[in-house]
């Protein structure tokens, strides 16, 4: 592979030339205590770190950044740490999704405006992964992603607890008196036992796995538990490798192709990944200038077996996947479904990276003939209620709802739902279809994870644990149930969801990929004519930029002005 000279480094424009401005740059680096031997002629490696006291999933990142730096120094680079906004799922309201594109912009502009030649991205908690990849893809300098890694398994009196999934499960049991307040507190104490991301196959583990399949993460790194000593070793390996990538000039544009995105989709389907991954992958492809539509996901889902036995679709957790051989081992079971000739950050192809993979537990990584399903976990449905598509995780729902027609029980927005869902007088049965409006990219705003609407308390008491639920919201990757999500166009902008009324019949037909509102055209037309658009959600600040620019779920919810791979000019250095 071609090798750069020091004079060809991007940072040379700041440090290497002889003028007044470069004097300032050099003297200010020396101000921090670095001599010219530390930086002159070396690749400057940005470590974009999303550590925060309010992001427990990234609590180890202060230390990990030092471990990345160790690798960069070892390989002859000059590491510089650049903090970036941390999107901590547990605390940010109304939703981190409102800020995914904010972090993407911040990542891109941090890299553009500073004297850096390559970047190690440090993220993990859901949106941080796509956000940083989107930004680095647009900037297109050599990039490696270091994923935060999953936390350890949860534990409650010897029972294994999974992030999110077991929260919803035991909350329902508490509501109907099957567990005590003390049990609930003990679960609270045992469900998050270490730093790291949610350890079910939720959004964080899904997006890390898909970015590894894309080729931007070192082989198997997405599966390493955050608290395992393999994790810091991986971090310093990433530091060494990024320096080599700068000399090789191996950039995201050399790695991100239509085929590598297909590998990522195949991976999402094989692991029973989060529905959120679809939105993020669409946005990431948009940054790479690669057209991907929802239908591509459905086509690949149809041919991809679900062989990862992890919650919420299956039984185990990320720690088990690691012991079973990790993502590498899983991908080695399906090389015929992957484009193994695709380049990765190692400088080798995906197929070459998988050559030494080994499955050590067939109950975690299932043989193809024992797959949880012969189709992928997520499918796309369309119809009169979702002309631009919606998604449903068929692997994590009660199978009797795959084909279902029921009467709608409509909630105008989240507050309406919260106020009425447990009302004993709510006219609802186990066959009803719960509908939530105004929870989309604009209406939420930010498309919060409200899509797993709670089961009404009176039905919980009857033993009901799943119902068909429909919204333009997203759903946590750790959630489960017959939840139709991402309905596009959303209700807030006048999509058909806006015109559903309580009592309407809705038909869901997953095998035939249909979602239809069974209401006569003239009735719908009259409702549409009487509809008034809701007022703007924001009158100033970030929310205005979001509202003016965000695309719908089927397009990835990026900002229209950030899409595409047209080059942005490098800054003038004056
Ligand atoms: Fe951070 Fe789930 S809350 S990954």
XYZ file of C-alpha atoms and ligand atoms in Angstrom:
578
model
C 0.000 0.000 0.000
C 1.209 3.518 -0.797
C 3.047 5.208 2.050
C 2.815 8.884 2.870
C 5.815 11.051 3.599
C 5.869 13.333 6.675
C 5.480 16.324 4.356
C 2.225 14.840 3.051
C 0.660 14.620 6.486
C -2.295 16.912 6.991
C -0.765 18.177 10.235
C 2.365 19.265 8.338
C 0.424 22.349 7.232
C 0.200 23.408 10.889
C 3.569 22.285 12.257
C 5.968 21.584 9.413
C 6.091 24.804 7.394
C 8.254 27.805 8.227
C 6.080 30.836 8.755
C 4.688 33.022 11.490
C 1.554 30.953 11.978
C 3.404 27.627 12.315
C 5.696 29.279 14.878
C 2.571 29.882 16.940
C 1.418 26.266 16.550
C 4.802 24.832 17.568
C 5.290 27.190 20.493
C 1.834 26.336 21.830
C 2.486 22.596 21.636
C 5.710 23.221 23.535
C 3.667 25.163 26.087
C 2.011 21.846 27.011
C 5.420 20.285 27.562
C 6.025 18.476 24.297
C 9.383 18.808 22.518
C 9.755 18.650 18.746
C 10.964 15.037 19.177
C 7.469 14.211 20.442
C 5.539 15.482 17.455
C 7.668 16.652 14.531
C 7.007 14.653 11.386
C 4.703 12.235 13.226
C 1.048 11.472 12.475
C -1.110 13.440 14.885
C -3.843 11.119 16.110
C -7.047 12.573 17.482
C -8.684 10.520 20.211
C -12.251 11.751 20.230
C -13.466 10.766 23.682
C -17.092 10.812 24.786
C -16.349 10.292 28.490
C -18.771 11.959 30.916
C -19.768 11.612 34.563
C -23.320 11.278 33.243
C -22.519 8.418 30.911
C -21.965 5.284 33.008
C -21.484 3.234 29.848
C -18.283 5.226 29.185
C -17.035 5.440 32.780
C -13.783 3.668 31.823
C -12.975 6.001 28.937
C -10.629 8.260 30.911
C -8.368 5.266 31.403
C -8.993 3.769 27.966
C -7.954 7.001 26.284
C -4.568 6.638 27.978
C -4.361 3.077 26.699
C -5.059 4.259 23.161
C -2.371 6.910 23.618
C 0.118 4.238 24.720
C -0.417 2.462 21.411
C -0.095 5.663 19.405
C 3.211 6.522 21.105
C 4.498 2.977 20.572
C 3.829 3.209 16.842
C 5.479 6.592 16.449
C 2.433 8.832 16.443
C 1.496 11.865 18.481
C -1.818 11.387 20.359
C -4.119 14.287 21.218
C -7.335 13.800 23.143
C -10.375 15.784 22.011
C -13.443 15.559 24.252
C -16.809 15.491 22.544
C -20.399 15.589 23.695
C -21.356 12.377 25.461
C -24.790 11.009 24.650
C -25.662 9.038 27.768
C -28.885 7.131 27.199
C -29.828 6.831 30.869
C -30.089 10.536 31.580
C -30.501 12.733 28.493
C -34.013 13.989 27.768
C -36.132 14.016 25.738
C -33.882 11.547 23.906
C -30.256 11.247 22.846
C -31.539 10.882 19.296
C -32.196 14.621 19.281
C -28.423 15.036 19.590
C -27.033 12.248 17.383
C -26.512 14.641 14.499
C -25.121 17.237 16.909
C -22.328 14.822 17.877
C -21.859 13.877 14.225
C -21.346 17.534 13.350
C -19.067 18.040 16.330
C -16.923 15.053 15.368
C -16.617 16.205 11.773
C -15.763 19.781 12.649
C -13.343 18.814 15.454
C -11.415 16.815 12.899
C -11.626 19.420 10.163
C -10.561 22.399 12.241
C -7.684 20.762 14.105
C -4.233 19.551 12.958
C -4.960 15.820 12.960
C -4.065 13.059 10.512
C -6.116 10.169 11.829
C -8.703 9.507 14.502
C -9.622 6.949 17.118
C -13.301 7.350 17.964
C -14.301 6.334 21.488
C -17.999 5.692 21.896
C -20.422 2.926 22.686
C -23.629 4.130 24.280
C -26.164 3.830 21.463
C -26.109 7.080 19.436
C -22.450 7.852 20.049
C -21.478 5.083 17.630
C -23.377 6.158 14.510
C -22.843 9.827 15.326
C -19.071 9.588 15.424
C -18.894 7.291 12.420
C -21.086 9.707 10.456
C -18.808 12.626 11.326
C -15.590 10.772 10.543
C -17.047 9.440 7.298
C -17.818 12.969 6.167
C -14.331 14.125 7.151
C -12.762 11.025 5.570
C -9.440 10.783 7.367
C -8.095 7.398 8.601
C -10.447 6.205 11.334
C -10.719 3.383 13.857
C -13.623 3.027 16.240
C -12.933 1.785 19.785
C -16.231 0.505 21.192
C -16.903 0.858 24.929
C -17.777 -2.825 25.209
C -20.688 -4.391 27.084
C -20.938 -4.407 30.876
C -20.869 -7.648 32.866
C -23.974 -9.819 33.204
C -26.519 -8.608 35.751
C -27.313 -10.790 38.758
C -30.250 -11.075 41.138
C -30.122 -13.943 43.612
C -28.363 -16.083 41.067
C -30.697 -15.103 38.231
C -28.973 -13.551 35.223
C -30.317 -10.069 34.501
C -30.155 -8.354 31.104
C -30.096 -4.577 30.655
C -33.429 -3.141 29.704
C -35.147 -6.428 28.897
C -35.341 -7.520 32.521
C -36.233 -4.009 33.653
C -39.408 -4.083 31.557
C -40.102 -7.670 32.529
C -39.833 -7.198 36.295
C -41.597 -3.800 36.220
C -44.618 -5.576 34.799
C -44.347 -8.237 37.518
C -44.088 -5.537 40.215
C -47.188 -3.789 38.861
C -49.282 -6.909 39.283
C -47.760 -7.882 42.641
C -45.714 -10.891 41.531
C -42.533 -9.427 43.084
C -42.069 -7.170 46.113
C -40.643 -3.643 46.429
C -37.597 -5.235 48.106
C -37.146 -7.591 45.144
C -37.352 -4.598 42.830
C -34.685 -2.745 44.820
C -32.430 -5.794 44.776
C -32.826 -5.972 41.001
C -31.873 -2.272 40.830
C -28.685 -3.118 42.758
C -27.743 -6.041 40.535
C -28.669 -5.150 36.976
C -25.736 -2.840 36.174
C -22.614 -4.410 37.703
C -19.779 -2.687 35.831
C -18.934 0.096 33.419
C -19.768 -0.625 29.802
C -22.798 -0.599 27.553
C -26.048 -2.552 27.893
C -25.140 -6.228 27.672
C -28.198 -7.537 25.885
C -28.193 -7.390 22.079
C -29.606 -3.895 22.422
C -28.772 -0.900 20.325
C -25.223 -0.424 21.655
C -24.145 -4.007 20.986
C -25.957 -3.996 17.648
C -24.379 -0.820 16.315
C -20.917 -1.844 17.519
C -21.323 -5.212 15.774
C -22.541 -3.592 12.564
C -19.658 -1.105 12.540
C -17.246 -4.006 13.005
C -18.894 -5.758 10.049
C -18.540 -2.526 8.065
C -14.808 -2.769 8.680
C -14.199 0.175 11.020
C -13.570 -1.775 14.263
C -10.718 -4.215 14.915
C -11.829 -7.859 14.527
C -13.909 -9.093 17.466
C -13.446 -5.835 19.411
C -17.190 -5.144 19.484
C -17.755 -8.244 21.643
C -15.101 -7.667 24.327
C -16.677 -6.966 27.734
C -15.639 -3.521 28.954
C -14.199 -4.928 32.178
C -12.151 -7.685 30.484
C -8.409 -7.076 30.260
C -8.681 -7.790 26.542
C -10.438 -4.444 26.282
C -7.489 -2.192 27.185
C -5.244 -4.390 25.055
C -7.604 -3.783 22.141
C -7.544 -0.036 22.867
C -3.768 0.197 22.653
C -3.786 -2.018 19.562
C -6.145 0.493 17.954
C -3.651 3.224 18.860
C -0.838 1.359 17.117
C -2.916 0.495 14.095
C -4.251 3.997 13.433
C -0.699 5.296 13.033
C -0.068 2.673 10.367
C -3.360 3.552 8.698
C -2.274 7.167 8.384
C 0.935 6.166 6.623
C -1.079 3.785 4.426
C -3.688 6.497 3.809
C -6.449 3.970 4.520
C -9.577 6.088 4.843
C -13.296 5.417 5.445
C -13.912 5.889 1.726
C -11.637 2.877 1.085
C -13.674 0.761 3.497
C -17.282 1.935 3.225
C -18.799 0.510 0.070
C -22.221 -0.707 -0.926
C -21.001 -4.236 -0.208
C -19.691 -3.387 3.261
C -23.067 -1.832 4.098
C -24.714 -5.051 2.961
C -22.377 -6.907 5.328
C -23.559 -4.630 8.124
C -27.223 -5.320 7.308
C -26.583 -9.064 7.190
C -24.941 -8.798 10.593
C -27.875 -6.894 12.099
C -30.219 -9.614 10.887
C -28.066 -12.527 12.055
C -27.678 -11.141 15.567
C -31.358 -10.193 16.019
C -30.173 -6.597 16.273
C -31.963 -3.485 17.400
C -34.456 -1.782 15.118
C -32.585 1.461 15.841
C -29.654 0.157 13.828
C -31.684 0.543 10.641
C -32.093 4.288 11.079
C -28.434 4.702 11.954
C -27.143 2.606 9.078
C -29.307 4.548 6.624
C -27.793 7.779 7.930
C -24.243 6.403 7.825
C -24.705 5.220 4.252
C -26.019 8.665 3.373
C -22.743 10.178 4.575
C -20.785 7.724 2.435
C -22.900 8.639 -0.604
C -24.281 5.126 -0.829
C -27.979 4.755 -1.587
C -29.612 2.305 0.826
C -33.345 1.924 1.159
C -35.504 0.113 3.683
C -36.249 -2.551 1.097
C -32.582 -3.614 1.085
C -32.944 -4.468 4.761
C -35.995 -6.558 4.089
C -34.398 -8.413 1.177
C -31.328 -9.266 3.250
C -33.476 -10.201 6.245
C -35.297 -12.738 4.087
C -32.107 -14.679 3.400
C -30.308 -14.318 6.747
C -30.793 -16.803 9.615
C -30.847 -15.468 13.167
C -28.024 -17.439 14.766
C -27.204 -15.295 17.790
C -29.001 -16.612 20.876
C -28.917 -13.358 22.838
C -31.668 -11.435 24.611
C -34.067 -9.928 23.796
C -34.572 -12.425 20.931
C -32.844 -15.337 22.655
C -31.356 -16.411 25.955
C -27.795 -15.218 26.562
C -25.875 -11.962 27.002
C -22.848 -10.284 25.407
C -20.419 -11.781 27.915
C -21.563 -15.209 26.697
C -21.060 -14.192 23.068
C -17.474 -13.213 23.911
C -16.749 -16.574 25.546
C -18.362 -18.312 22.568
C -15.901 -16.685 20.172
C -17.368 -13.226 19.637
C -18.762 -11.618 16.523
C -15.873 -12.986 14.501
C -16.939 -16.526 15.258
C -20.541 -15.685 14.475
C -19.631 -14.134 11.114
C -17.488 -17.158 10.294
C -20.697 -19.215 10.326
C -22.161 -17.184 7.475
C -19.320 -16.241 5.143
C -21.415 -17.326 2.152
C -23.835 -14.486 3.003
C -21.101 -11.857 3.360
C -18.922 -9.985 0.898
C -15.689 -11.290 2.395
C -13.531 -9.331 -0.058
C -14.257 -6.010 1.670
C -11.378 -3.993 3.124
C -11.219 -3.312 6.872
C -9.153 -1.221 9.281
C -6.652 -4.053 9.627
C -5.574 -3.496 6.027
C -6.904 -6.969 5.327
C -10.264 -8.121 4.041
C -13.163 -9.218 6.208
C -12.616 -12.785 5.047
C -8.925 -12.671 6.012
C -9.879 -11.323 9.451
C -12.246 -14.253 9.978
C -9.728 -16.929 8.990
C -8.821 -17.924 12.569
C -12.335 -17.608 14.042
C -13.610 -20.427 16.226
C -17.052 -21.064 17.737
C -16.709 -22.514 21.233
C -20.372 -22.652 22.259
C -23.034 -23.844 19.808
C -25.840 -22.816 22.115
C -24.820 -19.139 21.986
C -23.751 -19.003 18.334
C -26.192 -21.405 16.780
C -25.425 -23.664 13.830
C -27.380 -22.474 10.779
C -29.764 -25.440 10.880
C -30.614 -24.636 14.487
C -31.163 -20.894 13.933
C -33.785 -19.138 16.061
C -35.390 -18.286 12.739
C -34.389 -18.761 9.124
C -35.073 -15.071 8.538
C -33.487 -12.044 10.163
C -34.820 -10.470 13.308
C -36.215 -7.290 11.754
C -38.567 -6.859 8.818
C -40.061 -3.890 6.995
C -43.808 -3.505 6.555
C -45.640 -1.072 4.292
C -49.239 -0.261 3.527
C -51.885 2.409 3.855
C -50.796 3.161 7.417
C -47.089 3.340 6.549
C -46.630 4.275 2.884
C -42.903 4.943 3.413
C -42.409 1.932 5.630
C -42.240 0.838 9.249
C -40.237 -1.855 11.014
C -41.026 -4.669 13.407
C -38.723 -7.035 15.270
C -40.357 -10.333 14.473
C -37.817 -12.267 16.511
C -38.904 -10.680 19.800
C -42.711 -10.832 19.593
C -45.454 -13.326 20.268
C -45.881 -15.269 17.049
C -49.693 -15.164 17.212
C -49.502 -11.459 16.361
C -47.575 -11.958 13.118
C -50.965 -11.809 11.412
C -53.457 -9.798 13.395
C -56.396 -7.449 12.919
C -57.631 -5.435 15.868
C -59.407 -2.275 16.940
C -57.241 0.771 17.534
C -56.949 2.405 20.940
C -55.396 5.760 20.092
C -53.240 8.039 22.226
C -52.636 11.565 20.914
C -49.150 11.761 22.413
C -46.995 10.352 25.215
C -48.655 12.353 27.982
C -52.081 11.222 26.867
C -50.840 7.635 26.895
C -49.249 7.979 30.343
C -52.441 9.489 31.748
C -54.845 6.848 30.422
C -53.013 3.570 29.851
C -53.750 2.185 33.334
C -57.247 3.663 33.604
C -59.525 0.768 34.629
C -62.189 2.241 32.331
C -59.970 2.187 29.222
C -61.862 0.232 26.565
C -59.106 -2.210 25.642
C -58.691 -5.964 25.226
C -55.723 -8.199 24.507
C -56.669 -8.034 20.819
C -56.728 -4.232 20.652
C -54.018 -2.360 18.776
C -52.429 0.397 20.852
C -51.537 3.440 18.727
C -49.243 6.280 19.815
C -49.064 9.465 17.724
C -46.619 12.375 17.736
C -43.545 10.433 18.741
C -41.551 10.722 15.485
C -38.434 12.652 14.451
C -40.287 15.991 14.586
C -43.250 15.138 16.757
C -41.381 13.500 19.656
C -39.273 15.520 19.109
C -36.243 13.400 18.315
C -38.146 10.127 17.959
C -37.894 8.927 21.572
C -37.884 5.248 22.533
C -41.563 5.143 23.409
C -42.486 2.448 20.898
C -42.877 -0.372 23.432
C -46.082 1.076 24.838
C -46.822 -0.417 28.249
C -49.465 -3.123 28.480
C -52.490 -1.687 30.340
C -52.415 -2.741 33.977
C -55.780 -4.447 33.835
C -54.542 -6.654 31.003
C -51.284 -7.387 32.825
C -53.390 -8.665 35.709
C -55.093 -11.035 33.250
C -51.678 -12.420 32.254
C -51.326 -10.460 28.996
C -47.642 -9.770 28.247
C -47.739 -8.747 24.577
C -50.063 -6.761 22.310
C -49.763 -5.120 18.906
C -48.515 -1.579 19.334
C -47.957 0.958 16.554
C -46.142 4.288 16.622
C -43.778 6.594 14.802
C -41.401 6.287 17.764
C -38.323 4.124 18.121
C -37.919 1.367 20.685
C -34.969 0.530 22.890
C -32.912 -2.289 21.451
C -33.384 -4.082 24.757
C -37.172 -3.967 24.388
C -39.420 -6.634 22.943
C -42.990 -7.219 21.875
C -45.210 -6.831 18.823
C -44.258 -3.209 18.306
C -44.496 -1.641 14.861
C -42.055 1.263 14.901
C -40.723 4.129 12.760
C -44.012 4.569 10.890
C -43.238 6.942 8.017
C -44.262 9.571 7.299
C -44.804 10.407 10.976
C -48.107 11.683 12.339
C -46.755 15.141 13.216
C -46.238 15.964 9.518
C -49.601 14.522 8.478
C -48.721 10.914 7.751
C -51.664 8.490 7.796
C -51.003 7.706 11.462
C -52.337 11.202 12.229
C -55.798 10.177 11.027
C -56.289 6.953 12.986
C -59.135 7.089 15.496
C -60.048 4.786 18.360
C -62.195 1.946 17.055
C -60.617 1.847 13.562
C -59.542 -1.593 12.394
C -55.827 -2.048 11.736
C -54.389 -5.100 9.967
C -50.811 -6.274 10.540
C -49.540 -9.000 8.228
C -45.841 -9.607 8.837
C -45.451 -12.568 6.437
C -46.766 -10.383 3.617
C -45.041 -7.247 4.987
C -48.292 -5.242 5.240
C -49.648 -2.666 7.675
C -53.048 -1.295 6.718
C -55.644 1.019 8.161
C -59.016 -0.494 7.234
C -60.931 2.761 6.898
C -62.817 3.866 3.776
C -61.008 6.371 1.553
C -63.752 9.004 1.799
C -63.717 8.820 5.608
C -59.958 9.225 5.640
C -60.127 12.117 3.179
C -62.616 13.916 5.428
C -60.382 13.429 8.485
C -57.410 14.714 6.533
C -59.291 17.818 5.415
C -60.217 18.581 9.032
C -56.643 18.088 10.321
C -54.593 21.084 11.428
C -50.803 20.749 11.696
C -49.558 21.025 15.272
C -47.565 24.140 16.255
C -43.749 24.111 15.994
C -42.028 22.302 18.845
C -39.307 24.958 19.160
C -39.025 28.699 18.568
C -35.289 29.016 19.191
C -32.099 27.051 19.780
C -30.883 23.649 18.620
C -34.412 22.330 18.290
C -35.116 24.780 15.468
C -32.151 23.541 13.439
C -33.273 19.965 14.143
C -36.864 20.659 13.128
C -35.859 22.490 9.962
C -33.458 19.816 8.781
C -34.264 16.322 10.035
C -35.332 13.694 7.517
C -37.925 11.005 8.163
C -37.111 7.584 9.648
C -36.974 5.804 6.284
C -34.178 8.188 5.256
C -32.163 7.862 8.481
C -33.103 11.083 10.329
C -29.910 12.848 9.302
C -29.998 16.535 8.519
C -30.512 17.088 4.829
C -27.601 19.532 4.616
C -25.193 16.919 6.009
C -26.050 14.091 3.621
C -23.912 13.019 0.692
C -20.179 12.719 0.205
C -19.398 15.966 -1.586
C -16.053 17.168 -0.199
C -15.948 20.093 2.217
C -12.966 22.403 1.824
C -10.034 22.064 4.219
C -9.573 25.174 6.368
C -7.222 27.893 5.204
C -4.358 28.317 7.651
C -3.657 31.992 8.183
Fe -25.657 3.172 27.419
Fe -27.591 1.196 27.065
S -27.618 2.951 28.341
S -25.661 1.455 26.110
